[in-house]
């Protein structure tokens, strides 16, 4: 189990992480989701022991990553965002090099490499120079590097970024296969990534965790909000004021209407069916209701609501 507790990281002036808390259970595939600059890479570098936190702790199986950095590195495989590879080496040479750096005993290295070639689908390129590989194969080579010592935990920073749609599907399938046996944390700013591969999601924005749970919990569950859209003819100020006074209406936004005395509103509803509420309000106030529909948030809506600061 990975426990991230009160994690704060300050780079010179700016706070990249601000009191971050979450846990990852054994066997979970956790999607670490956030816009650019949210703090994903920083968190991953701390979990893998590459940089130290300013405050707070990360424990892997009860071992502190700062105090027990060496033990932790044996348990964790890490594919950094930049996927650093030695481009003038052949795939086989590179994996041999990593196996020796990982101190895999000499008589077991070939077996470890063979296992990675099979798991990551590298047999066609094993004798090729790394700089001649497609981005998809480079990513597979990076994954092989990360897993050659057979760690229980795999940390991958934006593993599908920069790949074409076919390569994305291939790497996702590979991650799914690996995830059947290992604990995985993968970061992404791409939403379908999460629905395709992850069993749970942590959403981070500006260094703070803003939501966590399964995709279903985040959309339909307690934090999932219903939004009712309506177009009403009448006095804008009165309509807005009246609707905002209803208790289940937790926020009200206006969007482009059709001009004149026709006004469009989006109401965030905390409970019950907001359509009924708007309909009844229109009847009792004698407004003309021109449009009325509701939408339950999908993961993209949740992500946008939590990570953008528009009114
Ligand atoms: P993400 O991976 O989610 O895009 P990062 O963890 O890379 O976000 O960055 C979080 C914040 O910390 C950003 O504002 C970024 O500019 C800043 N940051 C990251 N690395 C450094 C660094 N080495 N020095 C100074 N600021 C940094
Ligand atoms: Mg990053």
mmCIF file of N, CA and C and ligand atoms in Angstrom, residues 35-42 44-45 81 157-158 187 189, ligand 2:
data_model
loop_
_atom_site.group_PDB
_atom_site.id
_atom_site.type_symbol
_atom_site.label_atom_id
_atom_site.label_comp_id
_atom_site.label_asym_id
_atom_site.label_seq_id
_atom_site.Cartn_x
_atom_site.Cartn_y
_atom_site.Cartn_z
ATOM 1 N N UNK A 35 -4.744 18.937 -14.893
ATOM 2 C CA UNK A 35 -4.251 19.722 -16.030
ATOM 3 C C UNK A 35 -2.734 19.927 -15.936
ATOM 4 N N UNK A 36 -2.147 20.483 -16.965
ATOM 5 C CA UNK A 36 -0.706 20.755 -16.940
ATOM 6 C C UNK A 36 -0.360 21.671 -15.777
ATOM 7 N N UNK A 37 0.723 21.332 -15.092
ATOM 8 C CA UNK A 37 1.173 22.162 -13.978
ATOM 9 C C UNK A 37 0.459 21.884 -12.673
ATOM 10 N N UNK A 38 -0.403 20.860 -12.635
ATOM 11 C CA UNK A 38 -1.187 20.574 -11.430
ATOM 12 C C UNK A 38 -0.328 19.993 -10.292
ATOM 13 N N UNK A 39 0.769 19.346 -10.646
ATOM 14 C CA UNK A 39 1.614 18.738 -9.618
ATOM 15 C C UNK A 39 1.742 17.227 -9.742
ATOM 16 N N UNK A 40 1.333 16.670 -10.864
ATOM 17 C CA UNK A 40 1.378 15.221 -11.058
ATOM 18 C C UNK A 40 2.824 14.695 -11.050
ATOM 19 N N UNK A 41 3.655 15.284 -11.901
ATOM 20 C CA UNK A 41 5.037 14.796 -11.998
ATOM 21 C C UNK A 41 5.774 14.973 -10.673
ATOM 22 N N UNK A 42 5.542 16.100 -10.027
ATOM 23 C CA UNK A 42 6.190 16.337 -8.733
ATOM 24 C C UNK A 42 5.823 15.241 -7.737
ATOM 25 N N UNK A 44 4.846 12.206 -8.377
ATOM 26 C CA UNK A 44 5.438 10.936 -8.786
ATOM 27 C C UNK A 44 6.931 10.878 -8.494
ATOM 28 N N UNK A 45 7.608 12.005 -8.671
ATOM 29 C CA UNK A 45 9.041 12.047 -8.366
ATOM 30 C C UNK A 45 9.281 11.834 -6.874
ATOM 31 N N UNK A 81 8.175 11.025 -17.235
ATOM 32 C CA UNK A 81 7.445 11.703 -18.302
ATOM 33 C C UNK A 81 8.260 11.765 -19.596
ATOM 34 N N UNK A 157 4.422 8.203 -15.672
ATOM 35 C CA UNK A 157 4.054 9.608 -15.826
ATOM 36 C C UNK A 157 3.649 9.866 -17.277
ATOM 37 N N UNK A 158 2.370 10.065 -17.509
ATOM 38 C CA UNK A 158 1.808 10.303 -18.845
ATOM 39 C C UNK A 158 2.313 9.287 -19.875
ATOM 40 N N UNK A 187 -0.209 8.872 -14.394
ATOM 41 C CA UNK A 187 -0.740 10.238 -14.481
ATOM 42 C C UNK A 187 -1.192 10.501 -15.895
ATOM 43 N N UNK A 189 -3.468 13.766 -18.400
ATOM 44 C CA UNK A 189 -4.422 14.867 -18.445
ATOM 45 C C UNK A 189 -5.505 14.518 -19.457
HETATM 46 MG MG1 LIG B 2 3.996 16.288 -15.632
#
